[in-house]
Amino acid sequence: MWRWGADSRAPLGGRGGTDRRPRLRLPESTASAEPAEAPPSLPSYTGRSVGEAVAAAEQRGLDHAVYLARSGATVASPGKEASRYGSGEKVCRQLLDTDGLNADFDVAFLVAADGHDCAGAPLPPPAPAPESTRSADPAPLSAGGSGSTECGPILSNAGNCYKAGQYCRKADVGRSTVAANGRTTHCRYLSTDPDRPHWKY
């Protein structure tokens, strides 16, 4: 008798010269896989000039855009893009797209539209500059029904002298006239009534 493997030419590991033992499979290398792209990052430039903000975004290689500010602006719905703006304009808000929601930018800067605030609301009209001397007042005219008092040149639609505190026409905002009492009065907006202008001393 003989023992298997003692004098046989067949190897102990198998028959006929073929090794049928299971082979260990090594994990595939992941060295060639691209690393995940980091989300865009930029400190807040709210309250600073849009020129500074744009320069910082370009330095970091971020796609940027400038939009007109409104209260409900979001990364996904920023609103209307600004067609022109000054580099010294203040940044009202900054929208950083860290989740890849907007294909147009990595960061957006919101600036106020002309004549509007950062919430998109219209600004009140500026108050006219007060006249320094009486000599610059227009020459007064006499008006019927006011005795010997001279007033004008701006009169009411009925041709009467104005009095301080009365409403004046929006077309007369910034102009002056002589009131019924002979004093110079100016047509301007008041903080207590921003919708309609009044005659005030």
CSV table of C-alpha atoms in Angstrom, one decimal:
chain,number,residue,atom,x,y,z
A,1,MET,CA,0.0,0.0,0.0
A,2,TRP,CA,1.0,3.5,-0.5
A,3,ARG,CA,-0.2,6.7,0.9
A,4,TRP,CA,-1.6,9.4,-1.2
A,5,GLY,CA,1.0,12.0,-1.7
A,6,ALA,CA,3.9,10.0,-0.4
A,7,ASP,CA,5.3,8.8,-3.8
A,8,SER,CA,2.7,10.2,-6.2
A,9,ARG,CA,3.7,12.7,-8.7
A,10,ALA,CA,0.5,14.6,-8.1
A,11,PRO,CA,1.0,17.5,-5.7
A,12,LEU,CA,-0.6,17.4,-2.4
A,13,GLY,CA,-2.7,20.4,-3.1
A,14,GLY,CA,-4.7,18.9,-5.9
A,15,ARG,CA,-4.9,16.5,-8.8
A,16,GLY,CA,-3.3,16.8,-12.2
A,17,GLY,CA,-1.1,19.7,-11.3
A,18,THR,CA,-4.1,22.2,-10.9
A,19,ASP,CA,-4.4,24.1,-7.6
A,20,ARG,CA,-8.1,24.3,-6.8
A,21,ARG,CA,-7.8,26.1,-3.5
A,22,PRO,CA,-9.9,29.3,-3.3
A,23,ARG,CA,-7.9,32.5,-3.9
A,24,LEU,CA,-8.2,35.6,-1.8
A,25,ARG,CA,-9.5,38.6,-3.8
A,26,LEU,CA,-7.7,41.8,-3.0
A,27,PRO,CA,-9.9,45.0,-2.9
A,28,GLU,CA,-9.6,47.2,-5.9
A,29,SER,CA,-7.4,50.3,-5.5
A,30,THR,CA,-9.3,53.5,-4.9
A,31,ALA,CA,-6.3,55.7,-5.5
A,32,SER,CA,-7.7,56.8,-8.9
A,33,ALA,CA,-11.1,58.0,-7.4
A,34,GLU,CA,-11.5,61.8,-7.5
A,35,PRO,CA,-11.9,63.4,-4.1
A,36,ALA,CA,-15.3,65.0,-3.3
A,37,GLU,CA,-15.4,68.6,-4.2
A,38,ALA,CA,-15.6,70.9,-1.2
A,39,PRO,CA,-18.6,73.3,-1.0
A,40,PRO,CA,-17.8,77.0,-1.7
A,41,SER,CA,-16.7,79.1,1.2
A,42,LEU,CA,-16.4,82.8,1.7
A,43,PRO,CA,-16.7,85.1,4.7
A,44,SER,CA,-19.7,87.4,4.8
A,45,TYR,CA,-19.3,90.7,3.0
A,46,THR,CA,-22.7,92.1,4.0
A,47,GLY,CA,-22.3,95.8,4.8
A,48,ARG,CA,-19.1,96.1,2.8
A,49,SER,CA,-18.6,97.3,-0.7
A,50,VAL,CA,-19.6,95.0,-3.6
A,51,GLY,CA,-16.2,95.7,-5.2
A,52,GLU,CA,-14.4,94.1,-2.2
A,53,ALA,CA,-16.9,91.2,-2.3
A,54,VAL,CA,-16.4,90.5,-6.0
A,55,ALA,CA,-12.6,90.7,-5.7
A,56,ALA,CA,-12.6,88.2,-2.8
A,57,ALA,CA,-14.8,85.8,-4.7
A,58,GLU,CA,-12.6,85.9,-7.8
A,59,GLN,CA,-9.5,85.4,-5.6
A,60,ARG,CA,-11.1,82.1,-4.4
A,61,GLY,CA,-12.1,81.1,-7.9
A,62,LEU,CA,-15.8,81.3,-7.1
A,63,ASP,CA,-18.5,82.0,-9.7
A,64,HIS,CA,-20.2,85.1,-8.5
A,65,ALA,CA,-23.2,87.3,-9.5
A,66,VAL,CA,-24.8,90.5,-8.4
A,67,TYR,CA,-28.6,90.8,-7.9
A,68,LEU,CA,-31.0,93.5,-6.9
A,69,ALA,CA,-31.9,93.2,-3.2
A,70,ARG,CA,-35.4,92.1,-2.2
A,71,SER,CA,-36.7,90.7,1.1
A,72,GLY,CA,-37.6,87.2,-0.2
A,73,ALA,CA,-34.4,86.4,-2.1
A,74,THR,CA,-33.0,82.9,-1.7
A,75,VAL,CA,-30.2,80.9,-3.4
A,76,ALA,CA,-32.7,79.0,-5.5
A,77,SER,CA,-34.6,82.2,-6.4
A,78,PRO,CA,-32.4,85.3,-6.0
A,79,GLY,CA,-34.5,87.6,-8.2
A,80,LYS,CA,-33.4,90.0,-10.9
A,81,GLU,CA,-29.7,90.3,-11.8
A,82,ALA,CA,-28.3,93.8,-11.6
A,83,SER,CA,-27.4,95.2,-15.0
A,84,ARG,CA,-25.1,97.8,-13.6
A,85,TYR,CA,-23.8,98.8,-10.2
A,86,GLY,CA,-21.0,100.8,-8.7
A,87,SER,CA,-18.1,99.1,-7.0
A,88,GLY,CA,-18.6,101.2,-3.9
A,89,GLU,CA,-22.3,100.2,-3.4
A,90,LYS,CA,-23.0,98.4,-0.1
A,91,VAL,CA,-23.8,94.6,-0.1
A,92,CYS,CA,-27.2,94.2,1.5
A,93,ARG,CA,-27.1,90.4,1.7
A,94,GLN,CA,-24.8,87.5,0.6
A,95,LEU,CA,-26.1,84.2,-0.7
A,96,LEU,CA,-23.6,81.3,-0.6
A,97,ASP,CA,-24.7,78.2,-2.5
A,98,THR,CA,-23.2,75.5,-0.4
A,99,ASP,CA,-25.7,72.8,-1.6
A,100,GLY,CA,-25.3,73.4,-5.3
A,101,LEU,CA,-28.9,74.6,-5.8
A,102,ASN,CA,-28.1,77.3,-8.4
A,103,ALA,CA,-26.1,76.6,-11.5
A,104,ASP,CA,-25.4,80.3,-12.2
A,105,PHE,CA,-23.2,81.1,-9.2
A,106,ASP,CA,-21.4,79.9,-6.1
A,107,VAL,CA,-22.0,83.2,-4.3
A,108,ALA,CA,-24.4,86.1,-5.0
A,109,PHE,CA,-24.2,89.6,-3.7
A,110,LEU,CA,-27.4,91.6,-3.3
A,111,VAL,CA,-27.3,95.4,-3.8
A,112,ALA,CA,-30.2,97.9,-3.5
A,113,ALA,CA,-31.8,99.1,-6.7
A,114,ASP,CA,-31.8,102.8,-7.5
A,115,GLY,CA,-34.3,104.6,-5.2
A,116,HIS,CA,-34.9,101.5,-3.1
A,117,ASP,CA,-33.7,100.2,0.2
A,118,CYS,CA,-32.2,96.7,0.9
A,119,ALA,CA,-35.6,95.2,1.4
A,120,GLY,CA,-36.7,96.5,-2.1
A,121,ALA,CA,-39.0,99.2,-0.7
A,122,PRO,CA,-39.0,102.7,-2.4
A,123,LEU,CA,-37.0,105.4,-0.5
A,124,PRO,CA,-38.9,108.6,0.4
A,125,PRO,CA,-38.0,111.6,-1.8
A,126,PRO,CA,-35.2,113.8,-0.5
A,127,ALA,CA,-36.3,117.0,1.2
A,128,PRO,CA,-35.6,120.2,-0.8
A,129,ALA,CA,-32.8,122.4,0.3
A,130,PRO,CA,-34.1,125.4,2.3
A,131,GLU,CA,-33.6,128.8,0.8
A,132,SER,CA,-31.1,130.9,2.8
A,133,THR,CA,-32.3,134.4,2.1
A,134,ARG,CA,-35.6,136.2,1.3
A,135,SER,CA,-34.0,137.9,-1.7
A,136,ALA,CA,-34.1,134.7,-3.6
A,137,ASP,CA,-37.8,134.4,-3.3
A,138,PRO,CA,-39.9,135.0,-6.4
A,139,ALA,CA,-41.6,138.3,-6.7
A,140,PRO,CA,-45.1,138.2,-5.0
A,141,LEU,CA,-48.3,138.9,-6.8
A,142,SER,CA,-51.6,140.2,-5.4
A,143,ALA,CA,-54.4,137.6,-5.2
A,144,GLY,CA,-58.1,138.4,-5.2
A,145,GLY,CA,-60.1,138.0,-1.9
A,146,SER,CA,-57.0,138.4,0.3
A,147,GLY,CA,-57.2,142.2,0.9
A,148,SER,CA,-53.9,144.1,0.4
A,149,THR,CA,-51.7,141.0,1.1
A,150,GLU,CA,-49.4,140.0,-1.7
A,151,CYS,CA,-48.8,136.3,-2.4
A,152,GLY,CA,-47.5,134.0,-5.1
A,153,PRO,CA,-46.4,133.4,-7.7
A,154,ILE,CA,-47.8,129.9,-7.0
A,155,LEU,CA,-51.5,130.0,-6.3
A,156,SER,CA,-54.2,127.4,-5.7
A,157,ASN,CA,-56.2,126.0,-8.6
A,158,ALA,CA,-58.9,128.5,-7.6
A,159,GLY,CA,-56.4,131.4,-7.7
A,160,ASN,CA,-56.2,131.9,-4.0
A,161,CYS,CA,-53.1,132.4,-1.7
A,162,TYR,CA,-51.8,129.3,0.0
A,163,LYS,CA,-51.4,129.0,3.7
A,164,ALA,CA,-48.8,127.1,5.6
A,165,GLY,CA,-49.9,123.5,6.3
A,166,GLN,CA,-52.1,123.2,3.2
A,167,TYR,CA,-51.4,120.5,0.7
A,168,CYS,CA,-49.4,121.5,-2.4
A,169,ARG,CA,-49.2,119.9,-5.8
A,170,LYS,CA,-46.5,117.3,-6.3
A,171,ALA,CA,-45.4,119.3,-9.4
A,172,ASP,CA,-44.5,122.1,-6.9
A,173,VAL,CA,-42.3,120.0,-4.6
A,174,GLY,CA,-39.1,121.9,-4.0
A,175,ARG,CA,-40.5,125.3,-5.1
A,176,SER,CA,-41.4,128.3,-2.9
A,177,THR,CA,-44.1,130.9,-2.8
A,178,VAL,CA,-45.4,133.7,-0.6
A,179,ALA,CA,-48.3,132.6,1.6
A,180,ALA,CA,-51.4,134.7,2.4
A,181,ASN,CA,-49.6,136.2,5.4
A,182,GLY,CA,-46.7,137.4,3.4
A,183,ARG,CA,-44.2,134.8,4.6
A,184,THR,CA,-42.3,132.5,2.3
A,185,THR,CA,-43.4,128.9,2.4
A,186,HIS,CA,-42.0,125.8,0.7
A,187,CYS,CA,-43.6,122.8,-0.8
A,188,ARG,CA,-42.1,119.7,0.7
A,189,TYR,CA,-42.8,116.2,2.0
A,190,LEU,CA,-43.2,115.7,5.8
A,191,SER,CA,-42.1,112.7,7.8
A,192,THR,CA,-45.5,112.5,9.3
A,193,ASP,CA,-47.2,112.4,5.9
A,194,PRO,CA,-44.8,111.0,3.3
A,195,ASP,CA,-47.5,110.5,0.7
A,196,ARG,CA,-48.6,114.1,0.1
A,197,PRO,CA,-46.5,117.3,0.1
A,198,HIS,CA,-47.4,120.3,2.3
A,199,TRP,CA,-46.6,124.0,2.3
A,200,LYS,CA,-44.3,124.7,5.3
A,201,TYR,CA,-42.2,127.6,6.4
